mmCIF file of C-alpha atoms in Angstrom:
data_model
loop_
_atom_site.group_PDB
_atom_site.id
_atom_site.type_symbol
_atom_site.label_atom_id
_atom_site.label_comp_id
_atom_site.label_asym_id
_atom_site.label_seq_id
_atom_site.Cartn_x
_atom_site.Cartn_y
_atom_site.Cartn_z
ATOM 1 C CA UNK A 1 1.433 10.693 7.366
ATOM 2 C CA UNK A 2 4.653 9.304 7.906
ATOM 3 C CA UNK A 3 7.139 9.392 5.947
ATOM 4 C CA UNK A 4 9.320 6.652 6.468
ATOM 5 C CA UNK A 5 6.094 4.797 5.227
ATOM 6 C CA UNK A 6 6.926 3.609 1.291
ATOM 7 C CA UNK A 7 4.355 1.415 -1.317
ATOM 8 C CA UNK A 8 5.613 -0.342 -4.285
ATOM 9 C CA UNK A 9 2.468 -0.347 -6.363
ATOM 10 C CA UNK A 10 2.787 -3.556 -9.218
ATOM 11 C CA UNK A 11 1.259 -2.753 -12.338
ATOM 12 C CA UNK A 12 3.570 -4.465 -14.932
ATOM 13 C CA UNK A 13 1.139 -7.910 -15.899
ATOM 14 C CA UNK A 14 -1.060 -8.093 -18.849
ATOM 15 C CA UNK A 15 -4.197 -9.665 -17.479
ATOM 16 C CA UNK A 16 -5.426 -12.117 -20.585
ATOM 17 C CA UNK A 17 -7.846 -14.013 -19.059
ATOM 18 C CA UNK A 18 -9.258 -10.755 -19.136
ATOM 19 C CA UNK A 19 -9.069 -10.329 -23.094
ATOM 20 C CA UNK A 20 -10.877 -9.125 -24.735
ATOM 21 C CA UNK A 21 -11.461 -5.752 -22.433
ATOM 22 C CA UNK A 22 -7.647 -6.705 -21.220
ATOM 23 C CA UNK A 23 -4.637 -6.487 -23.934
ATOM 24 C CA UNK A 24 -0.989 -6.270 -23.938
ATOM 25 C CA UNK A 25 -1.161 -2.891 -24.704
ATOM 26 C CA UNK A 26 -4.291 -1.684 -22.489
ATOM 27 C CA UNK A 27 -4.241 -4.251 -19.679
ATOM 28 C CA UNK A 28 -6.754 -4.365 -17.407
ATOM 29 C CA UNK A 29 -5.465 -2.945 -14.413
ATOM 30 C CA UNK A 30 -5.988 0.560 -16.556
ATOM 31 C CA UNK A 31 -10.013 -0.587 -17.022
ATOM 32 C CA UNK A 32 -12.647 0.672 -14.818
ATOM 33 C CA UNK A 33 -13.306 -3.468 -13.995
ATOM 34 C CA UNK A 34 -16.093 -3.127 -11.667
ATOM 35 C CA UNK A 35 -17.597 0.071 -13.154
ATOM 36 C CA UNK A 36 -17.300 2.282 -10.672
ATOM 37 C CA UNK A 37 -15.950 5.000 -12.615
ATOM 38 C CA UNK A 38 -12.141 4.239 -11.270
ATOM 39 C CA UNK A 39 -10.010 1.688 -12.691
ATOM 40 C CA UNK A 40 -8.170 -0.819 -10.675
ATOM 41 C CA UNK A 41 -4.761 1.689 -10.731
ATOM 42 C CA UNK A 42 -6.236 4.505 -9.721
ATOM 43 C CA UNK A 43 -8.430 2.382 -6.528
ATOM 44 C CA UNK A 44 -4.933 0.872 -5.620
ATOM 45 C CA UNK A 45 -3.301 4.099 -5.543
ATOM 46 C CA UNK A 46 -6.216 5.914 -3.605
ATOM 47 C CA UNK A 47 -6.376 2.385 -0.927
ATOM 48 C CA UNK A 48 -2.350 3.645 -0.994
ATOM 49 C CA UNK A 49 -2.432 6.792 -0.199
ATOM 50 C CA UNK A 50 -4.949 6.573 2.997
ATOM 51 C CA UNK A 51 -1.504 6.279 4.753
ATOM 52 C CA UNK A 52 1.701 6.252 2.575
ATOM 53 C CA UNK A 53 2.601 10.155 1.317
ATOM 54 C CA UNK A 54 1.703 10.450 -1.995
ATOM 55 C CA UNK A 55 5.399 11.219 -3.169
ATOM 56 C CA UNK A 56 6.484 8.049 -1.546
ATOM 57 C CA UNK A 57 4.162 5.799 -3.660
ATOM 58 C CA UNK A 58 6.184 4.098 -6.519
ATOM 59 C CA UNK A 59 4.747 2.475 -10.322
ATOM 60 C CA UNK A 60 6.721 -0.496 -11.191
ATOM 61 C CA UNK A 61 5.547 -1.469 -14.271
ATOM 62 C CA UNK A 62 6.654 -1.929 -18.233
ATOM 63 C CA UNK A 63 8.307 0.666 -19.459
ATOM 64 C CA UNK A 64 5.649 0.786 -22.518
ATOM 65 C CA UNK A 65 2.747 1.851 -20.190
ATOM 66 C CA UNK A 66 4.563 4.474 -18.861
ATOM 67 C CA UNK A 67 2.054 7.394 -20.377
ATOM 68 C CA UNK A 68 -0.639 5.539 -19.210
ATOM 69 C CA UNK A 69 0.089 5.273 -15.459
ATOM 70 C CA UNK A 70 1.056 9.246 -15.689
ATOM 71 C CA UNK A 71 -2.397 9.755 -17.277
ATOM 72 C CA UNK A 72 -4.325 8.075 -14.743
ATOM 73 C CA UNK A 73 -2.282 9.052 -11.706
ATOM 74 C CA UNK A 74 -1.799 12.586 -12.183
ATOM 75 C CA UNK A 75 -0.853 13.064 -8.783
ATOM 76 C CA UNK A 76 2.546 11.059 -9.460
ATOM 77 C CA UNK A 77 5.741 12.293 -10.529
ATOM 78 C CA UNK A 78 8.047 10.992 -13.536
ATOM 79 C CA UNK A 79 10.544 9.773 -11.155
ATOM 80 C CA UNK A 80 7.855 7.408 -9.176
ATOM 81 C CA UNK A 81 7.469 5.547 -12.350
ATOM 82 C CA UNK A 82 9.898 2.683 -12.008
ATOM 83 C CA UNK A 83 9.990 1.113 -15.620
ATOM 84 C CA UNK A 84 11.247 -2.373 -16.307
ATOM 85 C CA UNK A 85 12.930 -2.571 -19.795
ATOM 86 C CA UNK A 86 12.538 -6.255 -19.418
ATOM 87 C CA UNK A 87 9.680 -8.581 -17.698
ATOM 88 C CA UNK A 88 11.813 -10.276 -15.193
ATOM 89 C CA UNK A 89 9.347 -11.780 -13.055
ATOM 90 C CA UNK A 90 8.762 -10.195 -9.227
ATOM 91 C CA UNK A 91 12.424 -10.383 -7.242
ATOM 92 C CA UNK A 92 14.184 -8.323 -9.688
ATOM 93 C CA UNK A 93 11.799 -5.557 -9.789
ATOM 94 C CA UNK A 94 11.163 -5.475 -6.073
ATOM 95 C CA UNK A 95 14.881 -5.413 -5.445
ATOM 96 C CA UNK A 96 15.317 -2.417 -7.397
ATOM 97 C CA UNK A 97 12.909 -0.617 -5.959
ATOM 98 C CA UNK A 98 14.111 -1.464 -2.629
ATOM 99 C CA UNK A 99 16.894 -0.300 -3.715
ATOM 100 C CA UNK A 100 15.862 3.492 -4.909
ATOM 101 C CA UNK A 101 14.059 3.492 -1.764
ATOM 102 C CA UNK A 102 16.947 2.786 0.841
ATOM 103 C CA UNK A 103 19.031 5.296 -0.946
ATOM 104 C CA UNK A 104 16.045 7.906 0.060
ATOM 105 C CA UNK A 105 15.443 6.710 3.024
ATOM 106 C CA UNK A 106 17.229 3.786 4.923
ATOM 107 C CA UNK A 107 14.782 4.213 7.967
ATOM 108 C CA UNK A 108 11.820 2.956 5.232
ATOM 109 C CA UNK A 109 9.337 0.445 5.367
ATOM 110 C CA UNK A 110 7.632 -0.808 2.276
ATOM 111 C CA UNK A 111 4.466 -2.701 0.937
ATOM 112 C CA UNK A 112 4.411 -4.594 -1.889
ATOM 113 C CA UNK A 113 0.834 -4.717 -3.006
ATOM 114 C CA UNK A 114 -0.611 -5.872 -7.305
ATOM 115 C CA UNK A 115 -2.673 -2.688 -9.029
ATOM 116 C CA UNK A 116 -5.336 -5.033 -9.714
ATOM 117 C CA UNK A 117 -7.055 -6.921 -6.556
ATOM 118 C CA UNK A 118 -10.084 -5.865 -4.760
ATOM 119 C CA UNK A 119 -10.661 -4.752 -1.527
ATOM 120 C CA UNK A 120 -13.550 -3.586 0.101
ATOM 121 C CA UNK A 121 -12.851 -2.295 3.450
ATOM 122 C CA UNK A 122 -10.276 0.098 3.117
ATOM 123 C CA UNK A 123 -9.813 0.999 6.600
ATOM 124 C CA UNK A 124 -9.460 -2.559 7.913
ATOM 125 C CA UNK A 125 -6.639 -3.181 5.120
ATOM 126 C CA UNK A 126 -4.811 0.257 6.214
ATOM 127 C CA UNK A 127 -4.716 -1.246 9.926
ATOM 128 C CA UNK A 128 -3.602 -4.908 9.164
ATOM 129 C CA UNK A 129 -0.664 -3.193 6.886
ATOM 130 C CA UNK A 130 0.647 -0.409 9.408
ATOM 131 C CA UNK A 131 0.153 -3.420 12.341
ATOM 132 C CA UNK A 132 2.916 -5.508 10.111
ATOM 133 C CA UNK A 133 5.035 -2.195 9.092
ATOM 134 C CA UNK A 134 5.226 -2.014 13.154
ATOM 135 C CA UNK A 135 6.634 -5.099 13.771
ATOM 136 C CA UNK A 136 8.996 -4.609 10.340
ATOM 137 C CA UNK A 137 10.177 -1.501 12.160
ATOM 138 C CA UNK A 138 10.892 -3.583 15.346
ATOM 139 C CA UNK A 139 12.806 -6.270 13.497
ATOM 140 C CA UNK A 140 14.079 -7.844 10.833
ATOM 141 C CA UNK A 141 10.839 -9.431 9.513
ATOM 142 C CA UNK A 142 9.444 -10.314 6.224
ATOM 143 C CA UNK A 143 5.662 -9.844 6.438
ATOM 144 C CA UNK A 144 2.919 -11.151 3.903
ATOM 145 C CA UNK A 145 -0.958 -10.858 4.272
ATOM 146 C CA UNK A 146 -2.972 -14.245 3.797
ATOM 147 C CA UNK A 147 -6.524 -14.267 3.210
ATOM 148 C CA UNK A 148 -8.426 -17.092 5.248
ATOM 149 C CA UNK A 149 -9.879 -19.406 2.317
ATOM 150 C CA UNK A 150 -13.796 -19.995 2.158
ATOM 151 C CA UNK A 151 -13.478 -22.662 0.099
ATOM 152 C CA UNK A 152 -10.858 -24.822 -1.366
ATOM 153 C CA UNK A 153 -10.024 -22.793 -3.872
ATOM 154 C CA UNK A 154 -7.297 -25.012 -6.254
ATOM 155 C CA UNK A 155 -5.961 -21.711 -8.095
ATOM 156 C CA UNK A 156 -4.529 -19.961 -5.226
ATOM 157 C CA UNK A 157 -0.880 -20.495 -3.517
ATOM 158 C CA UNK A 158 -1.213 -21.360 0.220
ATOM 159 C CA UNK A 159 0.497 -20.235 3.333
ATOM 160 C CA UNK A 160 0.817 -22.470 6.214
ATOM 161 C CA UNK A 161 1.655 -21.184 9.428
ATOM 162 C CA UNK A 162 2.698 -22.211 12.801
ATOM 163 C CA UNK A 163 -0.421 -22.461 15.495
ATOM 164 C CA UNK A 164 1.223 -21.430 18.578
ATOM 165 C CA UNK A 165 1.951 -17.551 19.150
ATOM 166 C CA UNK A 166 -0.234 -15.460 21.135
ATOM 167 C CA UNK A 167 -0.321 -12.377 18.161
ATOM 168 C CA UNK A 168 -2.202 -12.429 15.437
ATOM 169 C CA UNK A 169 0.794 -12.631 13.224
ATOM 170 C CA UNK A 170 1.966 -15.798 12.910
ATOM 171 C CA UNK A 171 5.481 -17.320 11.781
ATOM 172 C CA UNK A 172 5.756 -18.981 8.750
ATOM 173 C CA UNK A 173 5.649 -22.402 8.029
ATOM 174 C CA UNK A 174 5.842 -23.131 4.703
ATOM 175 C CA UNK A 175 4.614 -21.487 1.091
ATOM 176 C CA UNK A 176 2.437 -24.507 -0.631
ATOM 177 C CA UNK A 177 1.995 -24.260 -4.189
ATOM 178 C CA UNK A 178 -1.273 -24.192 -5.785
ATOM 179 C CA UNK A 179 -2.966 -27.831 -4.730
ATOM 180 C CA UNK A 180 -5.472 -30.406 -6.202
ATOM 181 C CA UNK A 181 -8.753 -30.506 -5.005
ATOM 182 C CA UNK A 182 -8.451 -32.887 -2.431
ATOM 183 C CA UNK A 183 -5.570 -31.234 -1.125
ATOM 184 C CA UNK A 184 -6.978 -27.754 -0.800
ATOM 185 C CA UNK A 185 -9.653 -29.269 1.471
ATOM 186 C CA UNK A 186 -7.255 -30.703 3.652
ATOM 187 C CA UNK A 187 -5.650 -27.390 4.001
ATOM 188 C CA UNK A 188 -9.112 -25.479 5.066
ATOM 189 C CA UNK A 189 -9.491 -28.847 7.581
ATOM 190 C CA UNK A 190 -6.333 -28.195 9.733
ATOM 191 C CA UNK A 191 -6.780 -24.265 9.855
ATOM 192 C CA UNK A 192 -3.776 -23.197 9.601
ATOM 193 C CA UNK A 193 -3.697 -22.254 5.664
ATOM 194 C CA UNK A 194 -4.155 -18.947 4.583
ATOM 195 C CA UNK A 195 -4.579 -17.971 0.575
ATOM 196 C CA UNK A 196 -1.361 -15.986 -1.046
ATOM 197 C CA UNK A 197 -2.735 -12.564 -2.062
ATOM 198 C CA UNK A 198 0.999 -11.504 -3.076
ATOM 199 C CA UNK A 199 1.059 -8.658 -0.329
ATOM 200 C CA UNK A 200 4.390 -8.480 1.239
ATOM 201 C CA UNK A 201 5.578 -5.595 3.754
ATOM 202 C CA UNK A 202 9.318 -5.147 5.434
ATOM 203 C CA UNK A 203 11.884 -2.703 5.817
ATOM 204 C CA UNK A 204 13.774 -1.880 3.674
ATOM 205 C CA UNK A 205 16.888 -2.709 4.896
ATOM 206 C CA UNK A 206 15.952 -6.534 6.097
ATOM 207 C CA UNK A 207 14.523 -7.157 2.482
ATOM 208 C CA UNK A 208 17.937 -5.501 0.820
ATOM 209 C CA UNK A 209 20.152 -8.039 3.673
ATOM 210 C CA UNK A 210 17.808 -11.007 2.616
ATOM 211 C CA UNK A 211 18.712 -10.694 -1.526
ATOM 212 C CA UNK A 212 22.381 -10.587 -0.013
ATOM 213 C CA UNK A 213 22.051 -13.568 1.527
ATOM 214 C CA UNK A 214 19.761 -15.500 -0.652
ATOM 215 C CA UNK A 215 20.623 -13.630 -4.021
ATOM 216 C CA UNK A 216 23.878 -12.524 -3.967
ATOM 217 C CA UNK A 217 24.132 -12.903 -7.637
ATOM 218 C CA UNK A 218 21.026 -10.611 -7.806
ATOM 219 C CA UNK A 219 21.921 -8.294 -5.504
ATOM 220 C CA UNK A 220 25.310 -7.692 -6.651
ATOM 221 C CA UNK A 221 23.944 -7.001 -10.298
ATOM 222 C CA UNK A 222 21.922 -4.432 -8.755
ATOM 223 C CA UNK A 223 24.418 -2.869 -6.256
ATOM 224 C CA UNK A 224 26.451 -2.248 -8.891
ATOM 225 C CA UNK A 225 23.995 0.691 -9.758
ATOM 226 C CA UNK A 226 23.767 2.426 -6.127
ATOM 227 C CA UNK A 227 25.400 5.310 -7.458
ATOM 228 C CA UNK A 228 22.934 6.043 -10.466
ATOM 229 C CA UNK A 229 19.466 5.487 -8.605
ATOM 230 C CA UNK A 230 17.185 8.738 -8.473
ATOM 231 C CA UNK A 231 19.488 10.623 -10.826
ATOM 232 C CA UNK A 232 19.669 11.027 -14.309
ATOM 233 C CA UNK A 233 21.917 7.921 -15.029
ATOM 234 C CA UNK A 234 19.492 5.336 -13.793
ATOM 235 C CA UNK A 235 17.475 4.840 -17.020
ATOM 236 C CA UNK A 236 21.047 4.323 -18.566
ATOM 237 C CA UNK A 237 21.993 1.519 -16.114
ATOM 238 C CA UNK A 238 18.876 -0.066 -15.941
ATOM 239 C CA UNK A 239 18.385 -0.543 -19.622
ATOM 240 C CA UNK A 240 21.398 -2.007 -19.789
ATOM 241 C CA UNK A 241 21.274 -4.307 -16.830
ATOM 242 C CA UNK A 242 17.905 -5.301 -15.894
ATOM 243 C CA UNK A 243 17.667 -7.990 -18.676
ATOM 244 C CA UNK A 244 20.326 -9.839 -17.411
ATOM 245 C CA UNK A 245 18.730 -10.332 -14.196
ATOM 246 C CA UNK A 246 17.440 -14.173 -12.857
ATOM 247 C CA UNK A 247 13.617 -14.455 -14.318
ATOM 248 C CA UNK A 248 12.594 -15.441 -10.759
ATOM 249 C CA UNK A 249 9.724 -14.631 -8.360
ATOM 250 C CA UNK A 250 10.140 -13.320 -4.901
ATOM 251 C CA UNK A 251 8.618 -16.050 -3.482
ATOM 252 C CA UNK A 252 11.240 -18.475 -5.052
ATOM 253 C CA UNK A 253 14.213 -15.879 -4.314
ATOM 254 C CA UNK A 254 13.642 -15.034 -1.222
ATOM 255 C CA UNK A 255 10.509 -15.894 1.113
ATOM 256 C CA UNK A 256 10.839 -20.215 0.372
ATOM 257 C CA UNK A 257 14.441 -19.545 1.624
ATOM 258 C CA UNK A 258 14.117 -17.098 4.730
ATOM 259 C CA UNK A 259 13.190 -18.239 8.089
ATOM 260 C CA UNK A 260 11.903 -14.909 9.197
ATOM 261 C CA UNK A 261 8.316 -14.444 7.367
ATOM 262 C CA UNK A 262 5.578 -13.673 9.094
ATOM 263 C CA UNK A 263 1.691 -13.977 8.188
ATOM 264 C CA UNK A 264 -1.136 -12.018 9.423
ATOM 265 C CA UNK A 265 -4.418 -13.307 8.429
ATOM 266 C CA UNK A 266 -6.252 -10.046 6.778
ATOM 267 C CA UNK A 267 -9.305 -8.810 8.194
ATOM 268 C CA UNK A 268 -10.575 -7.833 5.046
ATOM 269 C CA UNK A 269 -12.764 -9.207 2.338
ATOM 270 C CA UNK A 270 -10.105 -10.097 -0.762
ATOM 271 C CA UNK A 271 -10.876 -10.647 -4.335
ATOM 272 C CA UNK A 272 -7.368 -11.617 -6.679
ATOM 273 C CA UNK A 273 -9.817 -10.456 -10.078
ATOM 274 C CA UNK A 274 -7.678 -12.658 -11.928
ATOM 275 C CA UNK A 275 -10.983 -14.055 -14.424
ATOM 276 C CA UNK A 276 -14.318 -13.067 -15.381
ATOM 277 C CA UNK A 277 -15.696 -15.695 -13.188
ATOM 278 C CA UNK A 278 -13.825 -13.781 -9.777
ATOM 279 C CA UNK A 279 -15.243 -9.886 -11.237
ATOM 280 C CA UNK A 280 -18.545 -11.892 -11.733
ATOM 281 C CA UNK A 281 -18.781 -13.123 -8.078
ATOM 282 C CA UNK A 282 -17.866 -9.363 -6.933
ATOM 283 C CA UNK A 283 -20.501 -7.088 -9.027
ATOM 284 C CA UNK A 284 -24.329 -6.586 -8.252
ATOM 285 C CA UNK A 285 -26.396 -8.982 -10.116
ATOM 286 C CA UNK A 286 -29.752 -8.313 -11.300
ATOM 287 C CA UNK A 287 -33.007 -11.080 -10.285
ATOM 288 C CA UNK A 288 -31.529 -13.555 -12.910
ATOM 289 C CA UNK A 289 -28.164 -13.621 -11.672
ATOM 290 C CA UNK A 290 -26.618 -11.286 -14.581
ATOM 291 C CA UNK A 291 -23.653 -9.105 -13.562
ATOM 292 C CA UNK A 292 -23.788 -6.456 -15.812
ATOM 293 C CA UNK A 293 -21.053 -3.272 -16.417
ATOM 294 C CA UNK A 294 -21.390 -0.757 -18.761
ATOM 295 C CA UNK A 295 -24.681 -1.824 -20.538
ATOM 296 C CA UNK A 296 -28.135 -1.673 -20.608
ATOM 297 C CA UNK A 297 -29.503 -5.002 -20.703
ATOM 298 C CA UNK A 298 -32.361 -6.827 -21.418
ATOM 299 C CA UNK A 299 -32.560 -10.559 -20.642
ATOM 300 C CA UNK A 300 -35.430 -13.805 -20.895
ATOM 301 C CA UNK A 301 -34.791 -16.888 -20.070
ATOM 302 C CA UNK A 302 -30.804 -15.398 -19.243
ATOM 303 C CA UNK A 303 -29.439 -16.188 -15.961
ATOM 304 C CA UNK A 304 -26.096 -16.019 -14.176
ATOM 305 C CA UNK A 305 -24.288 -14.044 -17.107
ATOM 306 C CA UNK A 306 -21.216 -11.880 -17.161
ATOM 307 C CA UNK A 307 -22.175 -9.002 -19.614
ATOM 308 C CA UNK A 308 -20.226 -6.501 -20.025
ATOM 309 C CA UNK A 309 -20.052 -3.475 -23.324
ATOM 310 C CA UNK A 310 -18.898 -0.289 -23.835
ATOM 311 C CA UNK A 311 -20.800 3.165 -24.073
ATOM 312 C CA UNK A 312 -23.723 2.051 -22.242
ATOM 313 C CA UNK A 313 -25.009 -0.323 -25.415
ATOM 314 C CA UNK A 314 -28.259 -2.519 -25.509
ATOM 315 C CA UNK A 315 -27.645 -5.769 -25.076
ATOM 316 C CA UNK A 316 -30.241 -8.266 -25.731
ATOM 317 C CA UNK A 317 -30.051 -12.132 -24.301
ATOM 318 C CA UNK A 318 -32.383 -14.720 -24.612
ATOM 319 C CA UNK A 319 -32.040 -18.090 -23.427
ATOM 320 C CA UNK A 320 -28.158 -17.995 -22.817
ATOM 321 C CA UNK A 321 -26.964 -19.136 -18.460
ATOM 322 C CA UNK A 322 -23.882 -18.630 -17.283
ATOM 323 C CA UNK A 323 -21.951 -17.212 -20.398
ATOM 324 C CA UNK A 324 -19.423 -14.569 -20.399
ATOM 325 C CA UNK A 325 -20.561 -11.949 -22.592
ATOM 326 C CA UNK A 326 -17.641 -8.709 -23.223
ATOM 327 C CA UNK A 327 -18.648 -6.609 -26.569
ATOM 328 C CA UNK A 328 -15.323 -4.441 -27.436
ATOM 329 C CA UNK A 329 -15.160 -2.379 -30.596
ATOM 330 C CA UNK A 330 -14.309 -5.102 -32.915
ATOM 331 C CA UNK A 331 -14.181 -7.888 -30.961
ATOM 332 C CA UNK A 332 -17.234 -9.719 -29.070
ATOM 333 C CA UNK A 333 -16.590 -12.478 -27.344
ATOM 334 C CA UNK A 334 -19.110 -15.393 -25.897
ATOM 335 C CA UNK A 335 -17.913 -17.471 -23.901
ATOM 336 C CA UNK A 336 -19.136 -20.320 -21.335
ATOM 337 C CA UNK A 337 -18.174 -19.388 -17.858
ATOM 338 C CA UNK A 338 -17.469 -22.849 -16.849
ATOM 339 C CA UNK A 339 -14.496 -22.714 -19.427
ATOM 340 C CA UNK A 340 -13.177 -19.303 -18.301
ATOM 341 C CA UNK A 341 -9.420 -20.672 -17.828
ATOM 342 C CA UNK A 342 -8.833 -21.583 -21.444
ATOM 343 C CA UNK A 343 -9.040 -17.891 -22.988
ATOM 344 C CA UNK A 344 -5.529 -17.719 -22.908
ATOM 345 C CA UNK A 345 -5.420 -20.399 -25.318
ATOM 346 C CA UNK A 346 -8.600 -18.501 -27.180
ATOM 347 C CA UNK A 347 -6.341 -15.121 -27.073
ATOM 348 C CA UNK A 348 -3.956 -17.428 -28.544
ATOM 349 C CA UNK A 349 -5.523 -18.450 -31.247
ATOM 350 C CA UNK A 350 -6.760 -15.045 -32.294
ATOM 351 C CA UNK A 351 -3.706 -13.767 -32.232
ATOM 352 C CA UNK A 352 -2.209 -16.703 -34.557
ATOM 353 C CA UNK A 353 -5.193 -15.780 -37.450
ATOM 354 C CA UNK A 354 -6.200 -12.508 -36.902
ATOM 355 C CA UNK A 355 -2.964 -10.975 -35.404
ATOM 356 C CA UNK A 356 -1.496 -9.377 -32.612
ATOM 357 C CA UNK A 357 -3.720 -6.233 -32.935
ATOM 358 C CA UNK A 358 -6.720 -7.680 -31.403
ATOM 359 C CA UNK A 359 -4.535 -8.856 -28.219
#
């Protein structure tokens, strides 16, 4: 492998439109999702390590699920747990790590890739991210992987890059924030939108030069601890720095304000799993359209269901379509599909009258 080759693996969000299977202190990126006897960690990790050495692989997440990443990635060291004492939104997170990584290595190139997406073909991912870690070694380039839309999807961010160019990665128009209906069909009509999976790859060096230039503020907070990173001081520094850091996204920081981001459209099938609704369009489904994990169902008149339970439980359904159906312990919850994007607001309310220990 080589080893100038570096992955930043995110694993610090909570995942409620998940609840209940997903909570602020299990989320589910620690849940075998799909129920394939992995959870969506340890499949990111193993997609990972196909071709980034297994000691350059590092965990930014919370610092309270800590013990659970080193549980379920055995094969990780203390050290590649980066822990965030503070949620502080993407840029300050991936600065730091870009930081611990130059001070390795200052010949690395990194990816940026979430702990909970799907991917299917693991090989064709692996070639689109070492074709954009060749070009980051060749220049200064920031490189993200879009994901050509099959339909206009209004809950995704778009990409819209330039037409001409005789590679397959393209320059970088413009980042377009999630749009209406009518809008997201326009973009699929001009072909030259891509969907934001949040997968970014660049050298470490050019992403470093870009928060001096477009974060100096940020940057120089973070400088500051060059001395401390990978030794035992770094915990010290970072607890007491990291929450004054900008709340701010990377895409705000640094790739709206750069004019050196590149695109290359993903050969791969892409799934964000951000609601019940995207796992449901991913899993198996029986002759009536039920996607079932962890549960031994048996359905009339039940069609197009999300049912999911834990230790392989009965579940009986009659005359129910198109219902989310997630039996955890001591909380079941049944839920129309159609109205998927409003459990927040159920977790919510939960949490206001029965309290924090069911979310």
């Amino acid at each position: 492998m080589n080893k100038n080759y570096y992955a930043v693996l995110m694993a610090g969000g909570v995942g409620s439109r998940f609840w209940p299977i997903s909570t602020s202190a299990y989320p589910k990126q620690f849940h075998d999702m799909l129920g394939t006897g992995d959870t969506l960690i340890q499949k990111t990790f193993k997609r990972l390590n196909r071709f980034v050495p297994t000691e350059n692989i590092l965990i930014l997440t919370n610092e309270r699920y800590n013990d659970l990443v080193l549980e379920q990635l055995p094969a990780v060291k203390q050290e590649q747990v980066v822990l965030e004492p503070a949620m502080r939104n993407t840029a300050p997170c991936i600065l730091y790590a870009a930081l611990k990584i130059h001070k390795m290595n200052p010949d690395g190139v990194m990816i940026v890739a979430p702990s909970d997406h799907w991917i299917e073909n693991e090989k064709a991912f692996e070639t689109d991210v070492v074709s954009c870690f060749d070009a980051c070694e060749q220049e200064a380039a920031l490189c993200t992987l879009g994901i050509t839309p099959t339909f206009p999807n209004t809950g995704f961010g778009y990409i819209e890059f330039e037409k001409e160019g005789k590679t397959n990665l393209k320059k970088v128009d413009q980042f377009r924030e999630k749009p209406n209906y009518e809008t997201a069909k326009d973009f699929l009509n001009q072909g030259n939108f891509l969907w934001n999976a949040g997968i970014f790859m660049w050298s470490v060096t050019t992403i470093i030069n870009a928060f001096k230039t477009h974060q100096k503020e940020l940057y120089e907070l973070f400088e500051e601890g060059i001395s401390a990173y990978n030794t035992d001081a770094e915990a010290t520094f970072i607890k007491e720095n990291y929450p004054k850091a900008e709340n701010i996204s990377i895409d705000y920081a640094i790739l709206e304000k750069s004019k050196s981001i590149y695109v290359l459209p993903a050969s791969f099938d892409w799934n964000d799993l951000g609601t019940w609704g995207s796992l449901y369009e991913k899993l198996d489904k029986d002759a009536e359209r039920n996607a079932v994990v962890n549960a031994r169902v048996l359905a009339d008149e039940a069609h197009g269901n999300m049912i999911r339970s834990s230790g392989d439980k009965i579940v009986v359904v009659d005359g129910l379509d198109d219902y989310i159906i997630v039996d955890k312990e001591n909380v079941l919850l049944i839920y129309p599909k159609a109205k998927e994007q409003d459990i927040k607001q159920v977790l919510n309310a939960v949490r206001a009258k029965f309290g924090d220990e069911y979310a």
